[in-house]
Amino acid sequence: MTTVTAPLPTATTRKRRSLASWTSDQLDLIVTPVLALILLILLVVVWTYSTFDLTTERILEPSQLARQLWQQLYVAFFSTVIVVAVAIPIGILVTRESAPKVKDTLVSVLGLGQAIPAYGLIVLFFVWLGQGPTTVIIALATFALLPVLRNTIVGLEQVDTSVIEAGKGMGMTGVQRLARIELPLAVPVIMAGIRTATVINVGMATLAFLIGGGGLGETINAGLKLNRPTAIFIGAVLVALVALLFDFLGGLAQRYLRPKGV
Amino acid sequence: MPEPLIDLQDVTKSYPGVEEPAVKSLNLAVEPGEILVLVGPSGCGKSTTLRLINRMIQPTSGRIIYEGQDVTKSDPNELRRRMGYVIQQIGLFPHRTIAENIATVPKLLKWPKKRIRERVDELLEIVSMDPSIYRDRYPSELSGGQAQRVGVARALGADPDVLLMDEPFGAIDPITRDRLQNEFLRLQAELKKTIVFVTHDIDEAVKMGDRIAILRDQSEIAQLDKPEVILTDPADEFVENFLGSGAVLKTLTLRRVRDIDLDPMVTVKQPVHRGQALAEMNTANTTTAVLLDEQDHPLRWIDERALNSSTSSLDRAGRPITVQLQPEDTLQDALSAMLQTSSGMSVVVDGRGKYLGCCTIESLAGLLLNQGNGSEHS
Amino acid sequence: MDGIVNWWDYLSSRWDLVGATLMETIIYVVTVTVSAGVLAIVTGILTRNRPFAKEMSLAIASVFLTIPSLALFTIFIPLVGLGFAPSFIALFLYAILPILRNTVTGLDSVDPSVLESARGMGLTKSQVLLQVQLPLAWPVMLAGIRVAALLTVGISAIATLVAGGGLGDFIKSGLARLPLPNSLEAIWTGVILSLALAFTIDVLLRLLGRVTTPAGVR
């Protein structure tokens, strides 16, 4: 999820970073599985060697964990679909030449948006829309929209203007320039946006339990309420593993679905 | 031969993992007060060689002698503060004012504040920039040529004996470059620094260098000599190829109008005696003459027809003389001046504008032909 | 309008509580930003000429941001217990990446010819770092510090779930008491004060940027 807090001057970063034989993007694909492996080993060790009391055993009931995992992924999937469907078109619209000059303001406002507590946002949506997975999906989509939209704008802005000028000079219309130059060149950024959205949503879905939306957060919460550190730990590691898995898959997709030459 | 100021002795630089050394057993002596130009194709190691002198690169083996002392192992920072260093991209500190930039080395050497302030102003004057205007500006407010001047001023900061210049005028447009080169030569005539100058441009090398070292791969010296010797007498095929087909033409920049015999054209001095003038032209078997005023300043080219026609005033006959040469001009200037006139010749005047003679394209061609033959024979 | 009036009444009747809770969040922001800042800037400086170490530290710092906040806040509980400690650790781990990445970007984007000429004039390594690289990288580094501080404001709301205090307390207690009176006001208090704090920090850091950015590179 390296794109969430991307600093604005990324154009130069990219150029310079390619000088190193290893890029952090590539190392991501190593560090993430390594951390995941460590967590997995910890999980297995704790699970095997600690003695569970009855309460802990009930919290960690495998069929219950499976249901929570399913709820978590379900919520994350739909909120990601919404984010991508909304953030990327808006990003494209506000970066058009003809669009009102709002994007700079938008980018800095969206930067401030990072400070919105996701916790508070979910609760406010609950007050507004009531209990259930739909509320969670909408709340998560709203939260993840900000960073993804910001990345889309920054990513499209990053496309070399001389390439766009060249397209203009060859007589391409605005739509043609968008379809044949800007979007293909922005594919890596858009992929990064989708990855970001997925990882944020998988992670935030842990908070769904707060408003009766289920998810693995239930296990952590039960551990907290009933003071069972082992259960808390196992729940937290499971959540982390799911997030790392999705981040890793996102990284792979970003790497292999990228158009050649970009 | 004077004691060299900088002496590279058997210097080799190799990089780990690269079989061939970048610089191989180089011996190079730089004499005090000269501009030594290192020139060669890209990748020949000329910049590496320059950077070995101030130990931006540490030599793998060999010795670097500076002012008679072995500095191969001494503190490189001390050494660099004693040598000015100018690079193509200049590298002015964007967060410091022009004055602060120029004061960098004096500050490192802990000069008193007052002395630094005076030195900064003096240096700005030297590079023809008004201190009161530029002292407190920032590099982002300068044009390329101005930034280059400040770069030179900064390199001269603590009055080093040596300037190392790595393609200093490489990133500047041709017109400004020409002006900066001339200014720099004028400056050097006063300052008499010892300068090692790297360029890939043979024309620049010929113009700037007291001596030129032509380098091939691994910084091997193909030829090291005065420019006119290199141009007229290239040591081998490599040098010849590097000079290019225009080598003979390049010698035009080294020779001056005073070096060739001027043609004694028929002159007609005001007030004009037409008959006498016509008679003289007849004897000299020419149809054109130079009209001079009472002080011997050349005015116009006039021909027989204008002299014969008694009705037309000589003030408007023939063609006006628009271009004049002086003995100090290079033969290249002479050639371009003559190509501007349809007659293929140009008048030469002295410093006060008095007529000395004419320079023709034939006499220039004769000189070049002799030279071409000469180099083939040797 | 009623809502706003009610909220204001709610707020004015418990300034003490609001102040104390706000202070808890501010303590998180300050301690986390300063400690993560020191670690990230030192790491960025030490690895500036070692590409592999640099990329490795970036990759490690970025993997923390992948881990969902509730998991990272709770995973250390068996080791350090509840309260400030697990919250601080989680927020600290999150805040490293923005500062580290911008430190690396900032140092890397200093024009190489400026460094070459600095070295060529005989500045020592530490003089080059202190007089040239850091001043030129500072605006970018400060932008990273700003992102880290804002991120900390947002995520620190979770701290309440591990008894770590902060503005999240209002959200938690509001949610617990829904739909009783004042519960919605409590939730809004948590959200709005977080945003207000973020805005204040943003303005302060921008001002700091104005003051500390060397003239000539503004």
PDB file of C-alpha atoms in Angstrom, chain C residues 65-203:
ATOM      1  CA  LEU C  65       1.127   0.895   6.383  1.00  0.00           C
ATOM      2  CA  THR C  66      -0.382  -2.224   4.865  1.00  0.00           C
ATOM      3  CA  ILE C  67      -1.340  -3.633   8.248  1.00  0.00           C
ATOM      4  CA  PRO C  68      -4.855  -2.542   9.267  1.00  0.00           C
ATOM      5  CA  SER C  69      -4.888  -0.133  12.178  1.00  0.00           C
ATOM      6  CA  LEU C  70      -6.937  -2.242  14.559  1.00  0.00           C
ATOM      7  CA  ALA C  71      -4.533  -5.154  14.019  1.00  0.00           C
ATOM      8  CA  LEU C  72      -1.418  -3.042  14.544  1.00  0.00           C
ATOM      9  CA  PHE C  73      -2.892  -1.402  17.648  1.00  0.00           C
ATOM     10  CA  THR C  74      -3.773  -4.738  19.208  1.00  0.00           C
ATOM     11  CA  ILE C  75      -0.946  -6.992  18.071  1.00  0.00           C
ATOM     12  CA  PHE C  76       1.434  -5.659  20.727  1.00  0.00           C
ATOM     13  CA  ILE C  77      -1.032  -5.932  23.618  1.00  0.00           C
ATOM     14  CA  PRO C  78       0.301  -9.320  24.810  1.00  0.00           C
ATOM     15  CA  LEU C  79       3.718  -7.687  25.068  1.00  0.00           C
ATOM     16  CA  VAL C  80       3.056  -4.175  26.381  1.00  0.00           C
ATOM     17  CA  GLY C  81      -0.477  -4.290  27.727  1.00  0.00           C
ATOM     18  CA  LEU C  82      -3.264  -1.770  27.046  1.00  0.00           C
ATOM     19  CA  GLY C  83      -3.170   2.033  26.972  1.00  0.00           C
ATOM     20  CA  PHE C  84      -0.636   4.490  25.583  1.00  0.00           C
ATOM     21  CA  ALA C  85       2.128   2.004  24.737  1.00  0.00           C
ATOM     22  CA  PRO C  86       0.472  -0.165  22.051  1.00  0.00           C
ATOM     23  CA  SER C  87      -1.121   2.937  20.490  1.00  0.00           C
ATOM     24  CA  PHE C  88       2.157   4.798  20.400  1.00  0.00           C
ATOM     25  CA  ILE C  89       3.972   1.852  18.800  1.00  0.00           C
ATOM     26  CA  ALA C  90       1.361   1.471  16.075  1.00  0.00           C
ATOM     27  CA  LEU C  91       1.210   5.190  15.281  1.00  0.00           C
ATOM     28  CA  PHE C  92       5.004   5.367  15.316  1.00  0.00           C
ATOM     29  CA  LEU C  93       5.279   2.534  12.797  1.00  0.00           C
ATOM     30  CA  TYR C  94       2.727   4.200  10.514  1.00  0.00           C
ATOM     31  CA  ALA C  95       4.426   7.586  10.650  1.00  0.00           C
ATOM     32  CA  ILE C  96       7.875   6.385   9.556  1.00  0.00           C
ATOM     33  CA  LEU C  97       7.143   5.897   5.861  1.00  0.00           C
ATOM     34  CA  PRO C  98       5.903   9.383   4.877  1.00  0.00           C
ATOM     35  CA  ILE C  99       8.894  11.056   6.526  1.00  0.00           C
ATOM     36  CA  LEU C 100      11.428   8.477   5.353  1.00  0.00           C
ATOM     37  CA  ARG C 101      10.198   8.549   1.783  1.00  0.00           C
ATOM     38  CA  ASN C 102      10.255  12.327   1.602  1.00  0.00           C
ATOM     39  CA  THR C 103      13.689  12.471   3.215  1.00  0.00           C
ATOM     40  CA  VAL C 104      14.982  10.057   0.593  1.00  0.00           C
ATOM     41  CA  THR C 105      13.223  11.924  -2.220  1.00  0.00           C
ATOM     42  CA  GLY C 106      14.447  15.259  -0.939  1.00  0.00           C
ATOM     43  CA  LEU C 107      18.063  14.183  -0.580  1.00  0.00           C
ATOM     44  CA  ASP C 108      18.008  12.373  -3.929  1.00  0.00           C
ATOM     45  CA  SER C 109      16.591  15.317  -5.781  1.00  0.00           C
ATOM     46  CA  VAL C 110      19.393  17.694  -4.882  1.00  0.00           C
ATOM     47  CA  ASP C 111      21.010  18.576  -8.201  1.00  0.00           C
ATOM     48  CA  PRO C 112      24.123  16.354  -8.554  1.00  0.00           C
ATOM     49  CA  SER C 113      26.070  19.248 -10.066  1.00  0.00           C
ATOM     50  CA  VAL C 114      25.490  21.247  -6.879  1.00  0.00           C
ATOM     51  CA  LEU C 115      26.967  18.394  -4.867  1.00  0.00           C
ATOM     52  CA  GLU C 116      29.845  18.024  -7.316  1.00  0.00           C
ATOM     53  CA  SER C 117      30.735  21.684  -7.084  1.00  0.00           C
ATOM     54  CA  ALA C 118      30.379  21.643  -3.292  1.00  0.00           C
ATOM     55  CA  ARG C 119      32.796  18.748  -3.076  1.00  0.00           C
ATOM     56  CA  GLY C 120      35.057  20.382  -5.646  1.00  0.00           C
ATOM     57  CA  MET C 121      35.390  23.477  -3.477  1.00  0.00           C
ATOM     58  CA  GLY C 122      36.609  21.368  -0.583  1.00  0.00           C
ATOM     59  CA  LEU C 123      33.514  21.084   1.628  1.00  0.00           C
ATOM     60  CA  THR C 124      33.826  18.037   3.861  1.00  0.00           C
ATOM     61  CA  LYS C 125      31.160  15.322   3.778  1.00  0.00           C
ATOM     62  CA  SER C 126      29.391  16.692   6.826  1.00  0.00           C
ATOM     63  CA  GLN C 127      29.604  20.244   5.474  1.00  0.00           C
ATOM     64  CA  VAL C 128      28.024  19.081   2.215  1.00  0.00           C
ATOM     65  CA  LEU C 129      25.263  17.371   4.187  1.00  0.00           C
ATOM     66  CA  LEU C 130      24.577  20.198   6.628  1.00  0.00           C
ATOM     67  CA  GLN C 131      25.142  23.206   4.392  1.00  0.00           C
ATOM     68  CA  VAL C 132      23.853  21.939   1.062  1.00  0.00           C
ATOM     69  CA  GLN C 133      21.865  18.694   1.058  1.00  0.00           C
ATOM     70  CA  LEU C 134      19.687  19.146   4.122  1.00  0.00           C
ATOM     71  CA  PRO C 135      18.722  22.789   3.466  1.00  0.00           C
ATOM     72  CA  LEU C 136      17.777  21.890  -0.114  1.00  0.00           C
ATOM     73  CA  ALA C 137      15.885  18.731   0.902  1.00  0.00           C
ATOM     74  CA  TRP C 138      14.127  20.386   3.825  1.00  0.00           C
ATOM     75  CA  PRO C 139      10.920  21.556   2.075  1.00  0.00           C
ATOM     76  CA  VAL C 140      10.243  18.029   0.810  1.00  0.00           C
ATOM     77  CA  MET C 141      11.113  16.519   4.180  1.00  0.00           C
ATOM     78  CA  LEU C 142       8.756  18.919   5.898  1.00  0.00           C
ATOM     79  CA  ALA C 143       5.956  17.872   3.536  1.00  0.00           C
ATOM     80  CA  GLY C 144       6.527  14.303   4.726  1.00  0.00           C
ATOM     81  CA  ILE C 145       6.399  15.397   8.355  1.00  0.00           C
ATOM     82  CA  ARG C 146       3.113  17.123   7.631  1.00  0.00           C
ATOM     83  CA  VAL C 147       1.633  13.968   6.086  1.00  0.00           C
ATOM     84  CA  ALA C 148       2.812  11.917   9.071  1.00  0.00           C
ATOM     85  CA  ALA C 149       1.244  14.346  11.549  1.00  0.00           C
ATOM     86  CA  LEU C 150      -2.114  14.366   9.731  1.00  0.00           C
ATOM     87  CA  LEU C 151      -2.075  10.589   9.451  1.00  0.00           C
ATOM     88  CA  THR C 152      -1.452  10.345  13.193  1.00  0.00           C
ATOM     89  CA  VAL C 153      -4.415  12.609  13.968  1.00  0.00           C
ATOM     90  CA  GLY C 154      -6.722  10.386  11.908  1.00  0.00           C
ATOM     91  CA  ILE C 155      -5.530   6.988  13.041  1.00  0.00           C
ATOM     92  CA  SER C 156      -5.088   7.898  16.700  1.00  0.00           C
ATOM     93  CA  ALA C 157      -8.878   7.786  17.049  1.00  0.00           C
ATOM     94  CA  ILE C 158      -8.508   3.990  17.166  1.00  0.00           C
ATOM     95  CA  ALA C 159      -6.417   4.281  20.351  1.00  0.00           C
ATOM     96  CA  THR C 160      -9.590   4.414  22.405  1.00  0.00           C
ATOM     97  CA  LEU C 161     -10.326   0.787  21.512  1.00  0.00           C
ATOM     98  CA  VAL C 162      -7.144  -0.267  23.339  1.00  0.00           C
ATOM     99  CA  ALA C 163      -7.773   2.169  26.205  1.00  0.00           C
ATOM    100  CA  GLY C 164      -5.271   4.628  24.811  1.00  0.00           C
ATOM    101  CA  GLY C 165      -7.458   7.717  25.182  1.00  0.00           C
ATOM    102  CA  GLY C 166      -7.599  10.618  22.750  1.00  0.00           C
ATOM    103  CA  LEU C 167     -10.455  12.098  20.718  1.00  0.00           C
ATOM    104  CA  GLY C 168     -11.623   8.601  19.793  1.00  0.00           C
ATOM    105  CA  ASP C 169     -13.035   8.423  23.344  1.00  0.00           C
ATOM    106  CA  PHE C 170     -15.897  10.691  22.255  1.00  0.00           C
ATOM    107  CA  ILE C 171     -16.716   8.474  19.305  1.00  0.00           C
ATOM    108  CA  LYS C 172     -16.617   5.317  21.397  1.00  0.00           C
ATOM    109  CA  SER C 173     -18.751   6.661  24.200  1.00  0.00           C
ATOM    110  CA  GLY C 174     -21.209   8.197  21.739  1.00  0.00           C
ATOM    111  CA  LEU C 175     -21.582   4.915  19.890  1.00  0.00           C
ATOM    112  CA  ALA C 176     -22.042   3.028  23.145  1.00  0.00           C
ATOM    113  CA  ARG C 177     -24.830   5.329  24.296  1.00  0.00           C
ATOM    114  CA  LEU C 178     -26.749   5.601  21.041  1.00  0.00           C
ATOM    115  CA  PRO C 179     -29.511   6.691  20.748  1.00  0.00           C
ATOM    116  CA  LEU C 180     -29.478   8.389  24.155  1.00  0.00           C
ATOM    117  CA  PRO C 181     -29.220  12.211  24.305  1.00  0.00           C
ATOM    118  CA  ASN C 182     -25.789  13.669  23.649  1.00  0.00           C
ATOM    119  CA  SER C 183     -24.517  10.502  21.997  1.00  0.00           C
ATOM    120  CA  LEU C 184     -24.520  11.990  18.481  1.00  0.00           C
ATOM    121  CA  GLU C 185     -22.980  15.195  19.827  1.00  0.00           C
ATOM    122  CA  ALA C 186     -20.173  13.138  21.325  1.00  0.00           C
ATOM    123  CA  ILE C 187     -19.455  11.418  18.002  1.00  0.00           C
ATOM    124  CA  TRP C 188     -19.403  14.734  16.147  1.00  0.00           C
ATOM    125  CA  THR C 189     -17.101  16.150  18.794  1.00  0.00           C
ATOM    126  CA  GLY C 190     -14.562  13.414  18.087  1.00  0.00           C
ATOM    127  CA  VAL C 191     -14.724  13.873  14.313  1.00  0.00           C
ATOM    128  CA  ILE C 192     -14.816  17.664  14.197  1.00  0.00           C
ATOM    129  CA  LEU C 193     -12.071  18.193  16.759  1.00  0.00           C
ATOM    130  CA  SER C 194      -9.873  15.742  14.827  1.00  0.00           C
ATOM    131  CA  LEU C 195     -10.386  17.750  11.668  1.00  0.00           C
ATOM    132  CA  ALA C 196      -9.868  21.053  13.474  1.00  0.00           C
ATOM    133  CA  LEU C 197      -6.646  19.749  14.977  1.00  0.00           C
ATOM    134  CA  ALA C 198      -5.511  18.506  11.569  1.00  0.00           C
ATOM    135  CA  PHE C 199      -6.266  21.872  10.039  1.00  0.00           C
ATOM    136  CA  THR C 200      -4.351  23.684  12.777  1.00  0.00           C
ATOM    137  CA  ILE C 201      -1.353  21.396  12.392  1.00  0.00           C
ATOM    138  CA  ASP C 202      -1.480  21.878   8.635  1.00  0.00           C
ATOM    139  CA  VAL C 203      -1.452  25.656   8.979  1.00  0.00           C
TER     140      VAL C 203
END
